[in-house]
């Protein structure tokens, strides 16, 4: 994938500047820290207070699962008593070894990265994995690992609402970097970095959701990703690549490369006339929530060892590890499929959401896109603006409450969708999320996030009719003021 590019992993000391004071104080758990020693053949361990699995009532587990390559076909997977016992027992903090191994290979295939935990020898890429209780768990622990109160963190804006309270809790300054339909506006990011106030600590992190962004639905273009990575290298910040919608890409053109993959394909300089790539500025978060089951609560972080060992120490303190049983179930399913069936499954899932997107957009166009939707309706002009998502499950649209006649009352960019959604739309029987909840500074916005993942076609039609009714009511209220 990366031809003959030389790979240079950043050394462990590089991360000293990035680790928070709290992370620096963390020590390995006195018991869990010794677990790896137990694995030496011949060692009799009197270490951990592990219960004996044969005393547990579970003797086997059988479940059925879809075959991704054969429609309407299921296979039965039985986890025998022997195979089940690791799922009933405590295991490694970073995840059960079988699942870690399976996902490590997945990352190698999907992102063209060679696994190599210790950034020492030639070709070693210095990354590893940690499994968490969903990616949210790992994002939160990574924030604790990397942020000191008063630090500045760059966040794409609008941003995933679930990250805002985490950063607030860390008492950091959230610097909003504007996005558009192509992702983070690299020119704005550059401007922010070039004009960074003298004496103020430089930002250590940039948080982004590059595929089917929650809330905007945008998928960042390759060009933008390259520009952002270039800036990360130039200004030395770590990209938190939160990518739960990576496998929900259904765009027509080839998928843009992940930041994690770009690190080994985008050279950053030359050494003795040879181009090289420096790796270690991307901490990637994946999730099984959108592709296998949200209830499994399994996500994984992929990135520098120096950061993830601290994340693991937080896990050892907080919850010891993710449930061995759900990890085992996920592993047995994935192992029975193999990688080809896994990719076939994710293709099926993304095709499912592409169809949902098409239905939603068709009705959005019909009821809010201008023209006469149905007999008896009048042409009220456009009632909303949007960009069609190419991944994920969200539409982000701007409600056009202002008409040319009443736009003098308020600049349309100052219109806020909150009251319209929470009061008028709800009274009309439709609910969505007002865009303001995705802005760290809570400013007003006429945008709304609508999720189309669960709706039937009839529900979409009805929801769009109700939204149309709502916008027209608010328009008329404003005109009569
Ligand atoms: C952008 C983003 N990040 C993280 C998460 C959390 O996902 P998980 O279920 O893996 O914790 C979500 C969930 O919707 C999300 O949209």
Short mmCIF file of C-alpha atoms and ligand atoms in Angstrom, two decimals:
data_model
loop_
_atom_site.label_atom_id
_atom_site.label_comp_id
_atom_site.label_asym_id
_atom_site.label_seq_id
_atom_site.Cartn_x
_atom_site.Cartn_y
_atom_site.Cartn_z
CA UNK A 1 0.00 0.00 0.00
CA UNK A 2 2.77 2.40 0.89
CA UNK A 3 5.35 1.15 -1.59
CA UNK A 4 8.84 1.63 -0.25
CA UNK A 5 8.11 4.47 2.10
CA UNK A 6 10.17 4.31 5.22
CA UNK A 7 8.09 4.31 8.41
CA UNK A 8 9.34 6.06 11.51
CA UNK A 9 7.28 5.59 14.65
CA UNK A 10 7.44 8.40 17.16
CA UNK A 11 9.35 7.32 20.27
CA UNK A 12 7.65 6.82 23.66
CA UNK A 13 9.22 10.10 24.98
CA UNK A 14 7.31 12.02 22.32
CA UNK A 15 4.12 11.43 24.30
CA UNK A 16 5.46 12.91 27.55
CA UNK A 17 4.21 16.30 26.45
CA UNK A 18 0.80 14.86 25.63
CA UNK A 19 0.07 12.84 28.75
CA UNK A 20 -1.94 14.62 31.38
CA UNK A 21 -0.62 15.05 34.92
CA UNK A 22 -3.27 12.57 36.06
CA UNK A 23 -2.10 10.02 33.49
CA UNK A 24 1.51 10.45 34.55
CA UNK A 25 0.56 9.59 38.11
CA UNK A 26 -1.22 6.38 37.11
CA UNK A 27 0.55 3.19 38.10
CA UNK A 28 -0.12 -0.32 36.81
CA UNK A 29 -2.62 -2.22 38.95
CA UNK A 30 -0.65 -4.27 41.50
CA UNK A 31 -2.46 -7.45 40.46
CA UNK A 32 -3.32 -6.87 36.81
CA UNK A 33 0.13 -5.46 36.11
CA UNK A 34 1.55 -8.92 36.91
CA UNK A 35 -0.95 -10.86 34.77
CA UNK A 36 1.41 -11.10 31.75
CA UNK A 37 3.93 -12.96 33.95
CA UNK A 38 1.39 -15.74 34.52
CA UNK A 39 1.55 -16.64 30.86
CA UNK A 40 5.14 -17.94 31.04
CA UNK A 41 4.97 -21.72 30.49
CA UNK A 42 5.59 -23.67 33.68
CA UNK A 43 4.77 -20.83 36.05
CA UNK A 44 2.36 -21.78 38.84
CA UNK A 45 0.36 -18.66 39.57
CA UNK A 46 -0.96 -17.91 43.02
CA UNK A 47 -1.59 -14.38 41.88
CA UNK A 48 -5.13 -13.40 41.07
CA UNK A 49 -8.25 -14.12 43.08
CA UNK A 50 -9.94 -15.69 40.07
CA UNK A 51 -13.02 -17.83 40.66
CA UNK A 52 -12.96 -21.38 39.29
CA UNK A 53 -15.16 -21.38 36.13
CA UNK A 54 -16.29 -24.98 36.68
CA UNK A 55 -18.32 -23.72 39.65
CA UNK A 56 -20.34 -21.44 37.34
CA UNK A 57 -23.72 -22.70 36.12
CA UNK A 58 -23.10 -21.96 32.42
CA UNK A 59 -21.89 -25.02 30.54
CA UNK A 60 -22.20 -23.94 26.92
CA UNK A 61 -23.66 -21.21 24.78
CA UNK A 62 -25.40 -21.56 21.45
CA UNK A 63 -26.60 -18.76 19.24
CA UNK A 64 -27.66 -18.37 15.66
CA UNK A 65 -26.34 -15.68 13.34
CA UNK A 66 -27.02 -14.50 9.80
CA UNK A 67 -24.77 -15.64 7.01
CA UNK A 68 -23.64 -12.41 5.29
CA UNK A 69 -23.22 -14.16 1.94
CA UNK A 70 -26.56 -16.00 1.85
CA UNK A 71 -29.78 -14.09 2.24
CA UNK A 72 -32.18 -15.54 4.82
CA UNK A 73 -29.63 -18.11 5.91
CA UNK A 74 -28.51 -18.63 9.47
CA UNK A 75 -25.77 -20.66 11.02
CA UNK A 76 -25.62 -22.01 14.55
CA UNK A 77 -22.55 -21.28 16.62
CA UNK A 78 -21.96 -23.34 19.70
CA UNK A 79 -19.44 -22.33 22.30
CA UNK A 80 -18.52 -25.50 24.15
CA UNK A 81 -17.71 -25.64 27.86
CA UNK A 82 -13.96 -25.43 27.20
CA UNK A 83 -14.30 -22.55 24.81
CA UNK A 84 -16.69 -20.80 27.15
CA UNK A 85 -14.50 -20.75 30.24
CA UNK A 86 -12.37 -17.72 29.17
CA UNK A 87 -15.65 -15.87 28.62
CA UNK A 88 -16.69 -16.59 32.21
CA UNK A 89 -13.36 -15.56 33.67
CA UNK A 90 -11.47 -12.31 34.26
CA UNK A 91 -9.12 -11.59 31.38
CA UNK A 92 -6.55 -9.06 30.17
CA UNK A 93 -7.37 -5.41 30.72
CA UNK A 94 -6.94 -4.50 27.04
CA UNK A 95 -9.24 -7.30 25.88
CA UNK A 96 -9.40 -11.07 25.52
CA UNK A 97 -6.39 -12.22 23.49
CA UNK A 98 -8.41 -13.93 20.72
CA UNK A 99 -10.50 -10.86 19.97
CA UNK A 100 -7.48 -8.55 20.17
CA UNK A 101 -5.69 -10.72 17.63
CA UNK A 102 -8.66 -10.83 15.29
CA UNK A 103 -9.13 -7.08 15.38
CA UNK A 104 -5.43 -6.39 15.02
CA UNK A 105 -5.48 -8.26 11.71
CA UNK A 106 -8.66 -6.40 10.77
CA UNK A 107 -6.86 -3.09 11.28
CA UNK A 108 -3.95 -4.33 9.18
CA UNK A 109 -6.30 -5.27 6.34
CA UNK A 110 -8.62 -2.26 6.56
CA UNK A 111 -5.98 0.41 7.09
CA UNK A 112 -2.81 -1.07 5.64
CA UNK A 113 -0.97 -0.72 8.94
CA UNK A 114 1.55 -3.26 10.16
CA UNK A 115 1.22 -4.19 13.76
CA UNK A 116 4.27 -3.57 15.88
CA UNK A 117 3.80 -2.49 19.42
CA UNK A 118 7.17 -1.16 20.40
CA UNK A 119 8.41 1.70 18.32
CA UNK A 120 11.92 0.39 18.08
CA UNK A 121 13.05 -1.46 14.99
CA UNK A 122 12.77 -0.55 11.35
CA UNK A 123 9.22 -0.99 10.08
CA UNK A 124 7.75 -1.16 13.56
CA UNK A 125 4.75 1.11 13.64
CA UNK A 126 4.33 1.45 17.39
CA UNK A 127 0.59 0.83 17.64
CA UNK A 128 -1.65 -1.57 19.46
CA UNK A 129 -5.26 -2.02 20.46
CA UNK A 130 -7.38 -1.60 23.55
CA UNK A 131 -10.93 -2.84 23.78
CA UNK A 132 -13.42 -0.73 25.69
CA UNK A 133 -17.09 -0.78 26.69
CA UNK A 134 -18.03 0.91 23.44
CA UNK A 135 -15.85 3.53 21.81
CA UNK A 136 -17.36 6.12 24.16
CA UNK A 137 -15.58 4.47 27.10
CA UNK A 138 -12.23 4.69 25.31
CA UNK A 139 -12.77 8.25 24.12
CA UNK A 140 -13.55 9.35 27.65
CA UNK A 141 -10.51 7.53 29.08
CA UNK A 142 -8.28 8.92 26.32
CA UNK A 143 -9.46 12.42 27.17
CA UNK A 144 -8.50 11.81 30.81
CA UNK A 145 -5.14 10.47 29.64
CA UNK A 146 -4.36 13.43 27.42
CA UNK A 147 -5.99 16.55 28.82
CA UNK A 148 -5.03 18.80 31.72
CA UNK A 149 -7.41 21.49 32.95
CA UNK A 150 -6.85 24.64 30.91
CA UNK A 151 -5.55 22.77 27.83
CA UNK A 152 -6.94 23.70 24.45
CA UNK A 153 -8.57 21.04 22.31
CA UNK A 154 -9.54 21.55 18.68
CA UNK A 155 -12.99 20.17 17.92
CA UNK A 156 -14.73 20.04 14.60
CA UNK A 157 -17.90 22.05 14.69
CA UNK A 158 -20.65 20.96 14.77
CA UNK A 159 -19.37 18.10 16.89
CA UNK A 160 -20.71 14.81 18.30
CA UNK A 161 -22.79 15.92 21.29
CA UNK A 162 -21.42 13.05 23.39
CA UNK A 163 -17.93 14.55 23.37
CA UNK A 164 -18.91 18.00 24.65
CA UNK A 165 -19.57 17.01 28.28
CA UNK A 166 -16.37 14.93 28.34
CA UNK A 167 -14.26 17.91 27.33
CA UNK A 168 -16.24 20.21 29.66
CA UNK A 169 -15.57 17.83 32.52
CA UNK A 170 -11.85 18.03 31.71
CA UNK A 171 -12.06 21.82 32.08
CA UNK A 172 -10.41 22.33 28.72
CA UNK A 173 -11.00 25.02 26.14
CA UNK A 174 -12.87 23.70 23.15
CA UNK A 175 -11.70 25.53 20.05
CA UNK A 176 -14.29 25.06 17.34
CA UNK A 177 -12.98 24.36 13.85
CA UNK A 178 -15.66 24.88 11.21
CA UNK A 179 -16.64 22.04 8.88
CA UNK A 180 -18.50 21.91 5.59
CA UNK A 181 -19.72 19.15 3.28
CA UNK A 182 -16.08 18.09 2.66
CA UNK A 183 -15.03 17.81 6.28
CA UNK A 184 -12.93 20.01 8.49
CA UNK A 185 -12.11 23.28 6.74
CA UNK A 186 -8.38 22.88 6.61
CA UNK A 187 -7.90 26.54 5.73
CA UNK A 188 -9.75 27.60 8.90
CA UNK A 189 -7.73 25.13 10.96
CA UNK A 190 -4.54 26.55 9.48
CA UNK A 191 -5.65 30.07 10.27
CA UNK A 192 -6.43 29.14 13.87
CA UNK A 193 -3.01 27.54 14.27
CA UNK A 194 -1.10 30.33 12.53
CA UNK A 195 -2.75 32.95 14.69
CA UNK A 196 -2.50 31.05 17.96
CA UNK A 197 -2.15 33.60 20.78
CA UNK A 198 1.42 34.00 21.90
CA UNK A 199 2.07 32.56 25.34
CA UNK A 200 -0.99 30.31 25.17
CA UNK A 201 -0.32 26.55 25.31
CA UNK A 202 -0.65 25.04 21.83
CA UNK A 203 -3.50 22.56 21.25
CA UNK A 204 -2.54 18.92 21.75
CA UNK A 205 -5.57 17.33 20.16
CA UNK A 206 -8.04 17.55 17.32
CA UNK A 207 -11.30 15.60 17.60
CA UNK A 208 -13.11 14.58 14.41
CA UNK A 209 -15.69 12.08 13.12
CA UNK A 210 -14.55 11.70 9.51
CA UNK A 211 -17.19 9.31 8.10
CA UNK A 212 -20.91 10.04 8.14
CA UNK A 213 -20.27 12.53 10.90
CA UNK A 214 -22.63 12.66 13.83
CA UNK A 215 -24.39 15.15 13.48
CA UNK A 216 -23.62 16.58 10.01
CA UNK A 217 -23.53 13.34 7.99
CA UNK A 218 -20.46 14.63 6.14
CA UNK A 219 -17.63 12.38 5.05
CA UNK A 220 -14.32 14.19 4.91
CA UNK A 221 -12.68 14.20 1.47
CA UNK A 222 -9.24 12.72 0.96
CA UNK A 223 -7.80 16.14 0.17
CA UNK A 224 -9.06 17.60 3.44
CA UNK A 225 -7.77 14.62 5.40
CA UNK A 226 -4.33 15.05 3.85
CA UNK A 227 -4.30 18.76 4.68
CA UNK A 228 -5.39 18.11 8.26
CA UNK A 229 -2.74 15.40 8.75
CA UNK A 230 -0.13 17.75 7.34
CA UNK A 231 -1.14 20.36 9.90
CA UNK A 232 -1.07 17.75 12.68
CA UNK A 233 2.52 16.99 11.76
CA UNK A 234 3.48 20.62 11.39
CA UNK A 235 1.85 21.84 14.60
CA UNK A 236 2.28 18.61 16.51
CA UNK A 237 -1.16 17.61 17.64
CA UNK A 238 -2.81 14.21 17.91
CA UNK A 239 -5.86 13.46 15.80
CA UNK A 240 -8.61 11.70 17.74
CA UNK A 241 -10.23 9.86 14.82
CA UNK A 242 -13.63 8.81 16.14
CA UNK A 243 -14.94 6.54 13.41
CA UNK A 244 -18.01 4.51 14.43
CA UNK A 245 -19.53 5.05 10.97
CA UNK A 246 -16.46 3.91 9.01
CA UNK A 247 -18.17 0.69 7.91
CA UNK A 248 -21.38 2.56 7.07
CA UNK A 249 -19.91 4.23 3.99
CA UNK A 250 -22.15 4.02 0.92
CA UNK A 251 -20.77 6.81 -1.28
CA UNK A 252 -20.45 6.14 -5.00
CA UNK A 253 -16.75 6.94 -5.24
CA UNK A 254 -13.98 4.98 -3.56
CA UNK A 255 -13.90 5.56 0.18
CA UNK A 256 -11.39 8.14 1.38
CA UNK A 257 -8.54 6.68 3.39
CA UNK A 258 -8.70 6.85 7.19
CA UNK A 259 -6.30 9.16 9.04
CA UNK A 260 -4.75 6.05 10.57
CA UNK A 261 -4.03 4.69 7.08
CA UNK A 262 -2.89 8.06 5.72
CA UNK A 263 -0.12 8.17 8.28
CA UNK A 264 1.75 5.48 6.36
CA UNK A 265 0.96 6.68 2.86
CA UNK A 266 1.56 10.43 3.19
CA UNK A 267 5.29 11.15 3.37
CA UNK A 268 6.28 13.96 5.68
CA UNK A 269 9.86 14.53 4.59
CA UNK A 270 13.00 13.00 3.16
CA UNK A 271 15.97 11.39 4.78
CA UNK A 272 19.07 10.71 2.70
CA UNK A 273 16.97 11.39 -0.38
CA UNK A 274 14.33 8.83 0.66
CA UNK A 275 10.79 9.89 1.56
CA UNK A 276 9.55 8.74 4.96
CA UNK A 277 6.36 8.74 6.99
CA UNK A 278 6.25 9.56 10.66
CA UNK A 279 3.53 7.63 12.48
CA UNK A 280 1.96 8.00 15.92
CA UNK A 281 -0.17 11.15 15.71
CA UNK A 282 -3.49 9.32 15.21
CA UNK A 283 -5.53 7.70 17.93
CA UNK A 284 -8.36 5.88 16.22
CA UNK A 285 -11.66 4.75 17.72
CA UNK A 286 -13.79 2.03 16.12
CA UNK A 287 -17.02 0.56 17.31
CA UNK A 288 -18.93 -2.68 16.87
CA UNK A 289 -22.10 -0.84 17.91
CA UNK A 290 -23.33 0.05 14.43
CA UNK A 291 -22.35 -3.18 12.72
CA UNK A 292 -22.75 -6.08 15.17
CA UNK A 293 -24.79 -4.78 18.07
CA UNK A 294 -24.81 -1.64 20.21
CA UNK A 295 -25.72 -3.80 23.20
CA UNK A 296 -22.47 -5.78 23.01
CA UNK A 297 -20.75 -2.58 24.20
CA UNK A 298 -17.51 -3.21 22.36
CA UNK A 299 -15.33 -0.53 20.83
CA UNK A 300 -11.60 -0.47 20.20
CA UNK A 301 -8.92 2.17 20.24
CA UNK A 302 -5.94 1.79 17.93
CA UNK A 303 -2.90 3.94 18.45
CA UNK A 304 0.34 4.64 20.23
CA UNK A 305 1.32 2.23 22.97
CA UNK A 306 2.37 5.10 25.26
CA UNK A 307 -1.20 6.44 25.32
CA UNK A 308 -3.08 3.14 25.39
CA UNK A 309 -1.13 1.73 28.32
CA UNK A 310 -2.44 4.66 30.36
CA UNK A 311 -5.97 4.09 29.04
CA UNK A 312 -5.64 0.48 30.19
CA UNK A 313 -4.57 1.63 33.64
CA UNK A 314 -7.75 3.72 33.84
CA UNK A 315 -9.75 0.64 32.81
CA UNK A 316 -7.99 -1.47 35.43
CA UNK A 317 -9.03 1.12 38.03
CA UNK A 318 -12.56 1.73 36.80
CA UNK A 319 -14.00 -1.55 35.53
CA UNK A 320 -11.07 -4.02 35.30
CA UNK A 321 -11.95 -4.90 31.68
CA UNK A 322 -14.82 -5.19 29.23
CA UNK A 323 -17.08 -8.21 29.81
CA UNK A 324 -15.15 -11.32 28.72
CA UNK A 325 -18.42 -12.93 27.71
CA UNK A 326 -19.50 -10.31 25.18
CA UNK A 327 -15.96 -10.23 23.82
CA UNK A 328 -16.04 -14.00 23.44
CA UNK A 329 -19.41 -13.92 21.69
CA UNK A 330 -18.13 -11.25 19.30
CA UNK A 331 -14.94 -13.21 18.68
CA UNK A 332 -16.73 -16.51 18.02
CA UNK A 333 -19.04 -14.83 15.53
CA UNK A 334 -16.20 -12.98 13.76
CA UNK A 335 -13.98 -16.04 13.75
CA UNK A 336 -16.74 -18.20 12.27
CA UNK A 337 -17.26 -15.60 9.52
CA UNK A 338 -13.65 -14.79 8.70
CA UNK A 339 -12.67 -11.42 7.20
CA UNK A 340 -14.42 -11.88 3.85
CA UNK A 341 -17.77 -12.48 5.48
CA UNK A 342 -17.16 -9.64 7.92
CA UNK A 343 -16.61 -7.23 5.02
CA UNK A 344 -19.62 -8.72 3.21
CA UNK A 345 -21.70 -8.09 6.33
CA UNK A 346 -20.58 -4.46 6.63
CA UNK A 347 -21.35 -3.99 2.93
CA UNK A 348 -24.87 -5.32 3.54
CA UNK A 349 -25.32 -2.99 6.50
CA UNK A 350 -24.12 0.05 4.59
CA UNK A 351 -26.39 -0.85 1.64
CA UNK A 352 -29.30 -1.01 4.11
CA UNK A 353 -28.57 2.51 5.32
CA UNK A 354 -28.04 3.77 1.74
CA UNK A 355 -31.59 2.68 0.99
CA UNK A 356 -32.88 4.41 4.12
CA UNK A 357 -30.97 7.55 3.11
CA UNK A 358 -32.57 7.46 -0.35
CA UNK A 359 -36.09 7.16 1.03
CA UNK A 360 -35.51 9.91 3.55
CA UNK A 361 -34.04 12.24 0.95
CA UNK A 362 -36.82 11.55 -1.53
CA UNK A 363 -39.42 12.62 1.04
CA UNK A 364 -37.30 15.50 2.31
CA UNK A 365 -37.15 16.80 -1.25
CA UNK A 366 -40.85 16.29 -1.76
CA UNK A 367 -42.09 17.99 1.40
CA UNK A 368 -39.40 20.52 2.20
CA UNK A 369 -37.50 20.94 -1.07
CA UNK A 370 -39.88 23.36 -2.82
CA UNK A 371 -42.54 22.69 -5.47
CA UNK A 372 -46.00 21.23 -4.95
CA UNK A 373 -45.70 18.01 -2.93
CA UNK A 374 -49.28 16.79 -3.47
CA UNK A 375 -52.64 17.88 -4.73
CA UNK A 376 -54.09 20.46 -2.39
CA UNK A 377 -50.65 21.72 -1.32
CA UNK A 378 -49.19 24.97 -2.51
CA UNK A 379 -45.65 25.79 -3.52
CA UNK A 380 -44.13 27.48 -0.50
CA UNK A 381 -40.64 27.45 -1.90
CA UNK A 382 -37.80 25.60 -0.24
CA UNK A 383 -38.30 24.92 3.44
CA UNK A 384 -34.94 23.26 4.09
CA UNK A 385 -31.39 22.98 2.73
CA UNK A 386 -29.14 19.95 3.14
CA UNK A 387 -26.25 17.98 1.73
CA UNK A 388 -26.83 14.31 1.04
CA UNK A 389 -24.84 12.09 3.42
CA UNK A 390 -22.59 9.36 1.97
CA UNK A 391 -22.17 7.41 5.19
CA UNK A 392 -23.85 6.92 8.52
CA UNK A 393 -27.39 7.56 9.59
CA UNK A 394 -27.89 11.31 9.85
CA UNK A 395 -29.29 14.17 7.82
CA UNK A 396 -28.27 17.63 8.88
CA UNK A 397 -30.59 20.21 7.46
CA UNK A 398 -31.18 23.89 7.76
CA UNK A 399 -34.78 24.86 8.29
CA UNK A 400 -35.64 27.89 6.17
CA UNK A 401 -38.08 29.60 8.45
CA UNK A 402 -37.36 32.98 6.91
CA UNK A 403 -39.04 33.80 3.64
CA UNK A 404 -37.76 36.66 1.49
CA UNK A 405 -40.68 38.69 2.98
CA UNK A 406 -39.89 38.30 6.65
CA UNK A 407 -36.12 37.79 6.53
CA UNK A 408 -35.52 41.34 7.69
CA UNK A 409 -36.75 40.37 11.17
CA UNK A 410 -33.72 38.24 11.89
CA UNK A 411 -30.66 37.16 10.00
CA UNK A 412 -31.39 33.58 8.97
CA UNK A 413 -28.06 32.39 10.42
CA UNK A 414 -29.22 33.63 13.79
CA UNK A 415 -32.44 31.67 13.59
CA UNK A 416 -32.51 28.94 16.14
CA UNK A 417 -34.20 25.61 15.53
CA UNK A 418 -34.53 24.83 19.25
CA UNK A 419 -37.98 26.30 19.94
CA UNK A 420 -39.25 25.20 16.57
CA UNK A 421 -38.25 21.60 17.27
CA UNK A 422 -38.93 21.36 20.99
CA UNK A 423 -42.23 23.21 20.93
CA UNK A 424 -43.86 23.41 17.50
CA UNK A 425 -42.57 20.23 15.90
CA UNK A 426 -43.18 18.19 19.03
CA UNK A 427 -46.74 19.51 19.24
CA UNK A 428 -47.17 18.34 15.64
CA UNK A 429 -45.89 14.89 16.56
CA UNK A 430 -42.34 14.92 15.22
CA UNK A 431 -39.05 15.12 17.07
CA UNK A 432 -35.46 15.74 15.96
CA UNK A 433 -32.40 17.25 17.58
CA UNK A 434 -31.90 21.00 17.44
CA UNK A 435 -28.46 21.78 16.02
CA UNK A 436 -27.41 23.89 19.00
CA UNK A 437 -26.73 20.76 21.10
CA UNK A 438 -23.83 19.97 18.76
CA UNK A 439 -22.10 23.31 19.26
CA UNK A 440 -19.71 23.40 22.24
CA UNK A 441 -20.42 27.09 22.81
CA UNK A 442 -24.18 26.47 22.57
CA UNK A 443 -24.70 29.15 19.94
CA UNK A 444 -27.89 29.38 17.92
CA UNK A 445 -28.29 27.52 14.66
CA UNK A 446 -31.14 26.91 12.25
CA UNK A 447 -29.84 23.36 11.65
CA UNK A 448 -31.47 20.15 12.83
CA UNK A 449 -30.17 16.59 13.04
CA UNK A 450 -32.49 13.86 11.89
CA UNK A 451 -31.65 10.20 12.26
CA UNK A 452 -33.08 7.92 9.60
CA UNK A 453 -31.82 4.58 10.88
CA UNK A 454 -34.99 3.18 12.43
CA UNK A 455 -37.83 4.72 10.45
CA UNK A 456 -40.16 2.84 8.14
CA UNK A 457 -41.04 4.44 4.82
CA UNK A 458 -44.50 5.42 6.14
CA UNK A 459 -42.96 7.03 9.20
CA UNK A 460 -40.56 9.06 7.02
CA UNK A 461 -43.45 10.35 4.87
CA UNK A 462 -45.45 11.29 7.95
CA UNK A 463 -42.45 12.90 9.67
CA UNK A 464 -41.71 15.06 6.62
CA UNK A 465 -45.35 16.13 6.31
CA UNK A 466 -45.32 17.12 9.98
CA UNK A 467 -42.08 19.04 9.60
CA UNK A 468 -43.46 20.87 6.60
CA UNK A 469 -46.57 21.80 8.58
CA UNK A 470 -44.35 23.00 11.43
CA UNK A 471 -42.14 25.23 9.29
CA UNK A 472 -45.17 26.75 7.57
CA UNK A 473 -46.85 27.44 10.92
CA UNK A 474 -43.75 29.16 12.27
CA UNK A 475 -43.35 31.15 9.06
CA UNK A 476 -46.91 32.34 9.29
CA UNK A 477 -46.52 33.21 12.99
CA UNK A 478 -43.47 35.28 12.17
CA UNK A 479 -45.23 37.02 9.27
CA UNK A 480 -48.12 37.99 11.58
CA UNK A 481 -45.93 39.41 14.31
C1 LIG B 1 -19.49 9.95 16.86
C2 LIG B 1 -19.74 8.92 17.89
N1 LIG B 1 -18.74 8.53 18.68
C3 LIG B 1 -18.91 7.60 19.62
C4 LIG B 1 -20.13 7.00 19.82
C5 LIG B 1 -20.27 5.96 20.90
O1 LIG B 1 -20.40 4.68 20.33
P1 LIG B 1 -20.23 3.34 21.18
O2 LIG B 1 -21.53 2.65 21.12
O3 LIG B 1 -19.15 2.57 20.46
O4 LIG B 1 -19.82 3.70 22.56
C6 LIG B 1 -21.22 7.37 19.02
C7 LIG B 1 -22.54 6.77 19.23
O5 LIG B 1 -23.51 7.06 18.62
C8 LIG B 1 -21.02 8.36 18.02
O6 LIG B 1 -21.99 8.75 17.22
#
